[in-house]
């Protein structure tokens, strides 16, 4: 693909949603539709969901235990999607899930409340609080080196889930969405119901290998950051699956079910940089994460939400463009003090990191803020 970022005002946009050509691993078909939109169309027209549901039944039948022990792990945040998956695994599939939650850094009150509501609806949940001193330092390093303030937590979620599965000898892990296929990245997992440890590292950690933090911390300190060995992984014969493989992934439907069955609550106001108030309400680091994504690639949280709504037929592209112009890339001003405090850095140091990640071909600095030199069309 040509490096379109070098060309002022020449971002190429998906003809169906508003995703630009700068999104990593995006591709376009002959109509100019991005891979996420093509996939949404295939989900409606080509995928045999009855057959996939039968595959799920078969997998569950293979792993379902009758001796009272846990037979699957469902990672949960208390958000709409994971609550939905846990609900379905427990009540529709008749499984006995151990729900695992990794406490996020700078957790929002609404996120904590939602997890409490979820557990109160009748679930067994194990909460892991990784060493916050290590977590903070790795988060800062990932922010500086990769522009990824959430990376430490993302690593924890994957690693803790695998380590607990091995520890408790629970051979099935059911994640929620397989984001690469769903939102337009690699489609390696589009036709495969399970994935292995190499996929996990490559696809979910952007290639960051957590062993790199051994230059600063011991193996003990990195317990929730270091992947189990391949041998351990294989000894349990762990099957790792995503719910989105078996059922048409519909975040809005999940929201409705989670609200009804698990007492999910929304934020009082829309999240920063978008128009909805019920997605990704775990931590204010997500607001920084999507702001930096916007500076790197020219699309932010609103573009993502608009894509989801256009693909489910709830919004026109024109409406989407208007929303993106209005909300995308909003600076998370109100949390800056929280960030400085958490990372232990000064305001100029924070600005320097933000400046480092701003794509100078897409943004110009004006009044201390980066403003786009492109416009979605
Ligand atoms: Zn698209």
mmCIF file with all atom_site columns, C-alpha atoms in Angstrom, residues 89-252:
data_model
loop_
_atom_site.group_PDB
_atom_site.id
_atom_site.type_symbol
_atom_site.label_atom_id
_atom_site.label_alt_id
_atom_site.label_comp_id
_atom_site.label_asym_id
_atom_site.label_entity_id
_atom_site.label_seq_id
_atom_site.pdbx_PDB_ins_code
_atom_site.Cartn_x
_atom_site.Cartn_y
_atom_site.Cartn_z
_atom_site.occupancy
_atom_site.B_iso_or_equiv
_atom_site.pdbx_formal_charge
_atom_site.auth_seq_id
_atom_site.auth_comp_id
_atom_site.auth_asym_id
_atom_site.auth_atom_id
_atom_site.pdbx_PDB_model_num
ATOM 1   C CA . UNK A 1 89  ? -21.903 -19.286 28.416 1.00 0.00 ? 89  UNK A CA 1
ATOM 2   C CA . UNK A 1 90  ? -23.585 -19.785 31.764 1.00 0.00 ? 90  UNK A CA 1
ATOM 3   C CA . UNK A 1 91  ? -27.259 -19.645 30.897 1.00 0.00 ? 91  UNK A CA 1
ATOM 4   C CA . UNK A 1 92  ? -27.497 -20.611 27.217 1.00 0.00 ? 92  UNK A CA 1
ATOM 5   C CA . UNK A 1 93  ? -24.616 -23.046 26.917 1.00 0.00 ? 93  UNK A CA 1
ATOM 6   C CA . UNK A 1 94  ? -24.967 -24.517 30.398 1.00 0.00 ? 94  UNK A CA 1
ATOM 7   C CA . UNK A 1 95  ? -21.287 -24.067 31.191 1.00 0.00 ? 95  UNK A CA 1
ATOM 8   C CA . UNK A 1 96  ? -19.726 -23.309 34.565 1.00 0.00 ? 96  UNK A CA 1
ATOM 9   C CA . UNK A 1 97  ? -17.585 -20.252 33.868 1.00 0.00 ? 97  UNK A CA 1
ATOM 10  C CA . UNK A 1 98  ? -14.949 -18.808 36.153 1.00 0.00 ? 98  UNK A CA 1
ATOM 11  C CA . UNK A 1 99  ? -15.057 -15.117 35.296 1.00 0.00 ? 99  UNK A CA 1
ATOM 12  C CA . UNK A 1 100 ? -11.698 -13.375 35.563 1.00 0.00 ? 100 UNK A CA 1
ATOM 13  C CA . UNK A 1 101 ? -11.294 -9.640  35.943 1.00 0.00 ? 101 UNK A CA 1
ATOM 14  C CA . UNK A 1 102 ? -8.018  -7.770  35.871 1.00 0.00 ? 102 UNK A CA 1
ATOM 15  C CA . UNK A 1 103 ? -8.517  -4.533  37.775 1.00 0.00 ? 103 UNK A CA 1
ATOM 16  C CA . UNK A 1 104 ? -7.685  -1.772  35.320 1.00 0.00 ? 104 UNK A CA 1
ATOM 17  C CA . UNK A 1 105 ? -5.427  1.127   36.269 1.00 0.00 ? 105 UNK A CA 1
ATOM 18  C CA . UNK A 1 106 ? -7.335  4.374   36.965 1.00 0.00 ? 106 UNK A CA 1
ATOM 19  C CA . UNK A 1 107 ? -10.618 2.503   37.031 1.00 0.00 ? 107 UNK A CA 1
ATOM 20  C CA . UNK A 1 108 ? -13.733 4.600   36.464 1.00 0.00 ? 108 UNK A CA 1
ATOM 21  C CA . UNK A 1 109 ? -16.413 4.412   39.172 1.00 0.00 ? 109 UNK A CA 1
ATOM 22  C CA . UNK A 1 110 ? -18.975 3.334   36.596 1.00 0.00 ? 110 UNK A CA 1
ATOM 23  C CA . UNK A 1 111 ? -16.667 0.502   35.502 1.00 0.00 ? 111 UNK A CA 1
ATOM 24  C CA . UNK A 1 112 ? -16.235 -0.749  39.072 1.00 0.00 ? 112 UNK A CA 1
ATOM 25  C CA . UNK A 1 113 ? -19.960 -0.441  39.700 1.00 0.00 ? 113 UNK A CA 1
ATOM 26  C CA . UNK A 1 114 ? -20.762 -2.411  36.567 1.00 0.00 ? 114 UNK A CA 1
ATOM 27  C CA . UNK A 1 115 ? -18.449 -5.223  37.561 1.00 0.00 ? 115 UNK A CA 1
ATOM 28  C CA . UNK A 1 116 ? -20.120 -5.327  40.979 1.00 0.00 ? 116 UNK A CA 1
ATOM 29  C CA . UNK A 1 117 ? -23.553 -5.374  39.330 1.00 0.00 ? 117 UNK A CA 1
ATOM 30  C CA . UNK A 1 118 ? -22.434 -8.148  37.031 1.00 0.00 ? 118 UNK A CA 1
ATOM 31  C CA . UNK A 1 119 ? -21.092 -10.357 39.835 1.00 0.00 ? 119 UNK A CA 1
ATOM 32  C CA . UNK A 1 120 ? -24.201 -9.652  41.919 1.00 0.00 ? 120 UNK A CA 1
ATOM 33  C CA . UNK A 1 121 ? -26.278 -11.056 39.070 1.00 0.00 ? 121 UNK A CA 1
ATOM 34  C CA . UNK A 1 122 ? -24.896 -14.476 40.016 1.00 0.00 ? 122 UNK A CA 1
ATOM 35  C CA . UNK A 1 123 ? -21.363 -15.120 38.781 1.00 0.00 ? 123 UNK A CA 1
ATOM 36  C CA . UNK A 1 124 ? -18.154 -16.499 40.251 1.00 0.00 ? 124 UNK A CA 1
ATOM 37  C CA . UNK A 1 125 ? -15.480 -13.918 39.647 1.00 0.00 ? 125 UNK A CA 1
ATOM 38  C CA . UNK A 1 126 ? -11.791 -13.799 40.421 1.00 0.00 ? 126 UNK A CA 1
ATOM 39  C CA . UNK A 1 127 ? -10.305 -10.302 40.479 1.00 0.00 ? 127 UNK A CA 1
ATOM 40  C CA . UNK A 1 128 ? -6.587  -9.903  39.888 1.00 0.00 ? 128 UNK A CA 1
ATOM 41  C CA . UNK A 1 129 ? -4.761  -6.783  41.040 1.00 0.00 ? 129 UNK A CA 1
ATOM 42  C CA . UNK A 1 130 ? -1.329  -6.851  39.386 1.00 0.00 ? 130 UNK A CA 1
ATOM 43  C CA . UNK A 1 131 ? 1.483   -5.121  41.313 1.00 0.00 ? 131 UNK A CA 1
ATOM 44  C CA . UNK A 1 132 ? 0.654   -1.445  40.727 1.00 0.00 ? 132 UNK A CA 1
ATOM 45  C CA . UNK A 1 133 ? 4.273   -0.268  40.940 1.00 0.00 ? 133 UNK A CA 1
ATOM 46  C CA . UNK A 1 134 ? 5.279   -2.597  38.126 1.00 0.00 ? 134 UNK A CA 1
ATOM 47  C CA . UNK A 1 135 ? 2.058   -1.820  36.226 1.00 0.00 ? 135 UNK A CA 1
ATOM 48  C CA . UNK A 1 136 ? 2.670   1.913   36.361 1.00 0.00 ? 136 UNK A CA 1
ATOM 49  C CA . UNK A 1 137 ? 6.239   1.652   35.159 1.00 0.00 ? 137 UNK A CA 1
ATOM 50  C CA . UNK A 1 138 ? 5.351   -0.685  32.268 1.00 0.00 ? 138 UNK A CA 1
ATOM 51  C CA . UNK A 1 139 ? 2.437   1.572   31.335 1.00 0.00 ? 139 UNK A CA 1
ATOM 52  C CA . UNK A 1 140 ? 4.797   4.558   31.211 1.00 0.00 ? 140 UNK A CA 1
ATOM 53  C CA . UNK A 1 141 ? 7.365   2.678   29.140 1.00 0.00 ? 141 UNK A CA 1
ATOM 54  C CA . UNK A 1 142 ? 4.672   1.527   26.712 1.00 0.00 ? 142 UNK A CA 1
ATOM 55  C CA . UNK A 1 143 ? 3.321   5.060   26.508 1.00 0.00 ? 143 UNK A CA 1
ATOM 56  C CA . UNK A 1 144 ? 6.736   6.515   25.675 1.00 0.00 ? 144 UNK A CA 1
ATOM 57  C CA . UNK A 1 145 ? 8.009   3.707   23.422 1.00 0.00 ? 145 UNK A CA 1
ATOM 58  C CA . UNK A 1 146 ? 4.787   2.692   21.664 1.00 0.00 ? 146 UNK A CA 1
ATOM 59  C CA . UNK A 1 147 ? 2.265   5.434   22.403 1.00 0.00 ? 147 UNK A CA 1
ATOM 60  C CA . UNK A 1 148 ? 0.179   2.728   24.115 1.00 0.00 ? 148 UNK A CA 1
ATOM 61  C CA . UNK A 1 149 ? -0.806  3.665   27.683 1.00 0.00 ? 149 UNK A CA 1
ATOM 62  C CA . UNK A 1 150 ? -3.032  0.586   28.090 1.00 0.00 ? 150 UNK A CA 1
ATOM 63  C CA . UNK A 1 151 ? -0.469  -1.965  26.991 1.00 0.00 ? 151 UNK A CA 1
ATOM 64  C CA . UNK A 1 152 ? 0.431   -3.099  30.510 1.00 0.00 ? 152 UNK A CA 1
ATOM 65  C CA . UNK A 1 153 ? -3.198  -3.898  31.277 1.00 0.00 ? 153 UNK A CA 1
ATOM 66  C CA . UNK A 1 154 ? -3.761  -5.553  27.901 1.00 0.00 ? 154 UNK A CA 1
ATOM 67  C CA . UNK A 1 155 ? -0.791  -7.833  28.608 1.00 0.00 ? 155 UNK A CA 1
ATOM 68  C CA . UNK A 1 156 ? -2.192  -8.609  32.090 1.00 0.00 ? 156 UNK A CA 1
ATOM 69  C CA . UNK A 1 157 ? -5.560  -9.611  30.685 1.00 0.00 ? 157 UNK A CA 1
ATOM 70  C CA . UNK A 1 158 ? -4.041  -12.111 28.275 1.00 0.00 ? 158 UNK A CA 1
ATOM 71  C CA . UNK A 1 159 ? -1.353  -13.466 30.577 1.00 0.00 ? 159 UNK A CA 1
ATOM 72  C CA . UNK A 1 160 ? -3.511  -13.736 33.716 1.00 0.00 ? 160 UNK A CA 1
ATOM 73  C CA . UNK A 1 161 ? -6.240  -15.548 31.838 1.00 0.00 ? 161 UNK A CA 1
ATOM 74  C CA . UNK A 1 162 ? -3.778  -18.096 30.435 1.00 0.00 ? 162 UNK A CA 1
ATOM 75  C CA . UNK A 1 163 ? -1.923  -18.544 33.722 1.00 0.00 ? 163 UNK A CA 1
ATOM 76  C CA . UNK A 1 164 ? -5.150  -19.058 35.677 1.00 0.00 ? 164 UNK A CA 1
ATOM 77  C CA . UNK A 1 165 ? -6.437  -21.502 33.082 1.00 0.00 ? 165 UNK A CA 1
ATOM 78  C CA . UNK A 1 166 ? -3.268  -23.535 33.527 1.00 0.00 ? 166 UNK A CA 1
ATOM 79  C CA . UNK A 1 167 ? -3.270  -23.204 37.330 1.00 0.00 ? 167 UNK A CA 1
ATOM 80  C CA . UNK A 1 168 ? -6.905  -24.260 37.692 1.00 0.00 ? 168 UNK A CA 1
ATOM 81  C CA . UNK A 1 169 ? -6.662  -26.715 34.787 1.00 0.00 ? 169 UNK A CA 1
ATOM 82  C CA . UNK A 1 170 ? -9.566  -25.096 32.993 1.00 0.00 ? 170 UNK A CA 1
ATOM 83  C CA . UNK A 1 171 ? -9.051  -26.064 29.360 1.00 0.00 ? 171 UNK A CA 1
ATOM 84  C CA . UNK A 1 172 ? -11.352 -23.579 27.603 1.00 0.00 ? 172 UNK A CA 1
ATOM 85  C CA . UNK A 1 173 ? -11.061 -19.797 27.442 1.00 0.00 ? 173 UNK A CA 1
ATOM 86  C CA . UNK A 1 174 ? -13.824 -17.816 25.797 1.00 0.00 ? 174 UNK A CA 1
ATOM 87  C CA . UNK A 1 175 ? -12.871 -14.270 24.890 1.00 0.00 ? 175 UNK A CA 1
ATOM 88  C CA . UNK A 1 176 ? -15.404 -11.859 23.423 1.00 0.00 ? 176 UNK A CA 1
ATOM 89  C CA . UNK A 1 177 ? -14.715 -10.319 20.095 1.00 0.00 ? 177 UNK A CA 1
ATOM 90  C CA . UNK A 1 178 ? -11.898 -11.200 17.826 1.00 0.00 ? 178 UNK A CA 1
ATOM 91  C CA . UNK A 1 179 ? -11.141 -7.548  17.139 1.00 0.00 ? 179 UNK A CA 1
ATOM 92  C CA . UNK A 1 180 ? -8.813  -8.001  14.202 1.00 0.00 ? 180 UNK A CA 1
ATOM 93  C CA . UNK A 1 181 ? -11.512 -9.548  12.030 1.00 0.00 ? 181 UNK A CA 1
ATOM 94  C CA . UNK A 1 182 ? -14.352 -7.512  13.486 1.00 0.00 ? 182 UNK A CA 1
ATOM 95  C CA . UNK A 1 183 ? -12.828 -4.084  13.069 1.00 0.00 ? 183 UNK A CA 1
ATOM 96  C CA . UNK A 1 184 ? -10.620 -4.502  10.059 1.00 0.00 ? 184 UNK A CA 1
ATOM 97  C CA . UNK A 1 185 ? -7.231  -5.934  10.799 1.00 0.00 ? 185 UNK A CA 1
ATOM 98  C CA . UNK A 1 186 ? -5.643  -9.252  10.097 1.00 0.00 ? 186 UNK A CA 1
ATOM 99  C CA . UNK A 1 187 ? -8.221  -11.816 9.034  1.00 0.00 ? 187 UNK A CA 1
ATOM 100 C CA . UNK A 1 188 ? -6.135  -14.830 9.939  1.00 0.00 ? 188 UNK A CA 1
ATOM 101 C CA . UNK A 1 189 ? -8.664  -15.832 12.575 1.00 0.00 ? 189 UNK A CA 1
ATOM 102 C CA . UNK A 1 190 ? -11.724 -15.319 10.411 1.00 0.00 ? 190 UNK A CA 1
ATOM 103 C CA . UNK A 1 191 ? -12.105 -19.003 9.644  1.00 0.00 ? 191 UNK A CA 1
ATOM 104 C CA . UNK A 1 192 ? -10.515 -20.572 12.674 1.00 0.00 ? 192 UNK A CA 1
ATOM 105 C CA . UNK A 1 193 ? -12.417 -21.160 15.946 1.00 0.00 ? 193 UNK A CA 1
ATOM 106 C CA . UNK A 1 194 ? -9.333  -21.322 18.197 1.00 0.00 ? 194 UNK A CA 1
ATOM 107 C CA . UNK A 1 195 ? -5.988  -19.583 18.331 1.00 0.00 ? 195 UNK A CA 1
ATOM 108 C CA . UNK A 1 196 ? -2.586  -20.294 19.817 1.00 0.00 ? 196 UNK A CA 1
ATOM 109 C CA . UNK A 1 197 ? -0.043  -18.424 21.883 1.00 0.00 ? 197 UNK A CA 1
ATOM 110 C CA . UNK A 1 198 ? 1.877   -17.045 18.896 1.00 0.00 ? 198 UNK A CA 1
ATOM 111 C CA . UNK A 1 199 ? -1.274  -15.434 17.513 1.00 0.00 ? 199 UNK A CA 1
ATOM 112 C CA . UNK A 1 200 ? -1.931  -13.960 20.907 1.00 0.00 ? 200 UNK A CA 1
ATOM 113 C CA . UNK A 1 201 ? 1.466   -12.285 21.040 1.00 0.00 ? 201 UNK A CA 1
ATOM 114 C CA . UNK A 1 202 ? 1.447   -11.086 17.457 1.00 0.00 ? 202 UNK A CA 1
ATOM 115 C CA . UNK A 1 203 ? -2.121  -9.888  17.179 1.00 0.00 ? 203 UNK A CA 1
ATOM 116 C CA . UNK A 1 204 ? -2.912  -8.569  20.613 1.00 0.00 ? 204 UNK A CA 1
ATOM 117 C CA . UNK A 1 205 ? 0.329   -7.140  21.848 1.00 0.00 ? 205 UNK A CA 1
ATOM 118 C CA . UNK A 1 206 ? 1.316   -5.409  18.589 1.00 0.00 ? 206 UNK A CA 1
ATOM 119 C CA . UNK A 1 207 ? 4.382   -7.592  18.612 1.00 0.00 ? 207 UNK A CA 1
ATOM 120 C CA . UNK A 1 208 ? 5.575   -6.331  22.004 1.00 0.00 ? 208 UNK A CA 1
ATOM 121 C CA . UNK A 1 209 ? 7.168   -9.247  23.833 1.00 0.00 ? 209 UNK A CA 1
ATOM 122 C CA . UNK A 1 210 ? 6.725   -8.816  27.589 1.00 0.00 ? 210 UNK A CA 1
ATOM 123 C CA . UNK A 1 211 ? 10.109  -10.453 28.280 1.00 0.00 ? 211 UNK A CA 1
ATOM 124 C CA . UNK A 1 212 ? 11.625  -7.094  27.299 1.00 0.00 ? 212 UNK A CA 1
ATOM 125 C CA . UNK A 1 213 ? 10.667  -5.832  30.755 1.00 0.00 ? 213 UNK A CA 1
ATOM 126 C CA . UNK A 1 214 ? 13.100  -8.297  32.339 1.00 0.00 ? 214 UNK A CA 1
ATOM 127 C CA . UNK A 1 215 ? 15.714  -5.574  31.858 1.00 0.00 ? 215 UNK A CA 1
ATOM 128 C CA . UNK A 1 216 ? 14.086  -3.772  34.784 1.00 0.00 ? 216 UNK A CA 1
ATOM 129 C CA . UNK A 1 217 ? 12.086  -6.333  36.752 1.00 0.00 ? 217 UNK A CA 1
ATOM 130 C CA . UNK A 1 218 ? 12.510  -9.881  37.998 1.00 0.00 ? 218 UNK A CA 1
ATOM 131 C CA . UNK A 1 219 ? 10.464  -12.836 36.827 1.00 0.00 ? 219 UNK A CA 1
ATOM 132 C CA . UNK A 1 220 ? 8.654   -12.736 40.167 1.00 0.00 ? 220 UNK A CA 1
ATOM 133 C CA . UNK A 1 221 ? 7.648   -9.127  39.690 1.00 0.00 ? 221 UNK A CA 1
ATOM 134 C CA . UNK A 1 222 ? 6.501   -9.854  36.168 1.00 0.00 ? 222 UNK A CA 1
ATOM 135 C CA . UNK A 1 223 ? 4.303   -12.808 37.124 1.00 0.00 ? 223 UNK A CA 1
ATOM 136 C CA . UNK A 1 224 ? 1.175   -11.274 35.523 1.00 0.00 ? 224 UNK A CA 1
ATOM 137 C CA . UNK A 1 225 ? 3.140   -10.032 32.506 1.00 0.00 ? 225 UNK A CA 1
ATOM 138 C CA . UNK A 1 226 ? 5.121   -13.080 31.390 1.00 0.00 ? 226 UNK A CA 1
ATOM 139 C CA . UNK A 1 227 ? 3.361   -15.630 29.216 1.00 0.00 ? 227 UNK A CA 1
ATOM 140 C CA . UNK A 1 228 ? 3.339   -19.234 30.333 1.00 0.00 ? 228 UNK A CA 1
ATOM 141 C CA . UNK A 1 229 ? 5.802   -21.342 28.389 1.00 0.00 ? 229 UNK A CA 1
ATOM 142 C CA . UNK A 1 230 ? 4.644   -23.118 25.298 1.00 0.00 ? 230 UNK A CA 1
ATOM 143 C CA . UNK A 1 231 ? 5.016   -26.403 27.191 1.00 0.00 ? 231 UNK A CA 1
ATOM 144 C CA . UNK A 1 232 ? 2.713   -25.292 30.003 1.00 0.00 ? 232 UNK A CA 1
ATOM 145 C CA . UNK A 1 233 ? 0.297   -23.966 27.437 1.00 0.00 ? 233 UNK A CA 1
ATOM 146 C CA . UNK A 1 234 ? 0.219   -27.266 25.608 1.00 0.00 ? 234 UNK A CA 1
ATOM 147 C CA . UNK A 1 235 ? 0.122   -29.416 28.760 1.00 0.00 ? 235 UNK A CA 1
ATOM 148 C CA . UNK A 1 236 ? -3.383  -28.160 29.550 1.00 0.00 ? 236 UNK A CA 1
ATOM 149 C CA . UNK A 1 237 ? -4.210  -28.428 25.859 1.00 0.00 ? 237 UNK A CA 1
ATOM 150 C CA . UNK A 1 238 ? -5.814  -25.048 26.145 1.00 0.00 ? 238 UNK A CA 1
ATOM 151 C CA . UNK A 1 239 ? -8.458  -24.112 23.604 1.00 0.00 ? 239 UNK A CA 1
ATOM 152 C CA . UNK A 1 240 ? -8.792  -20.362 23.202 1.00 0.00 ? 240 UNK A CA 1
ATOM 153 C CA . UNK A 1 241 ? -11.889 -19.188 21.373 1.00 0.00 ? 241 UNK A CA 1
ATOM 154 C CA . UNK A 1 242 ? -13.774 -15.979 20.681 1.00 0.00 ? 242 UNK A CA 1
ATOM 155 C CA . UNK A 1 243 ? -17.519 -15.692 21.001 1.00 0.00 ? 243 UNK A CA 1
ATOM 156 C CA . UNK A 1 244 ? -17.603 -13.543 17.856 1.00 0.00 ? 244 UNK A CA 1
ATOM 157 C CA . UNK A 1 245 ? -16.642 -16.586 15.832 1.00 0.00 ? 245 UNK A CA 1
ATOM 158 C CA . UNK A 1 246 ? -19.852 -18.370 16.765 1.00 0.00 ? 246 UNK A CA 1
ATOM 159 C CA . UNK A 1 247 ? -22.414 -15.610 16.753 1.00 0.00 ? 247 UNK A CA 1
ATOM 160 C CA . UNK A 1 248 ? -22.877 -12.426 14.761 1.00 0.00 ? 248 UNK A CA 1
ATOM 161 C CA . UNK A 1 249 ? -21.114 -9.900  17.039 1.00 0.00 ? 249 UNK A CA 1
ATOM 162 C CA . UNK A 1 250 ? -23.533 -7.099  17.809 1.00 0.00 ? 250 UNK A CA 1
ATOM 163 C CA . UNK A 1 251 ? -22.347 -4.708  20.567 1.00 0.00 ? 251 UNK A CA 1
ATOM 164 C CA . UNK A 1 252 ? -25.712 -2.964  20.730 1.00 0.00 ? 252 UNK A CA 1
#
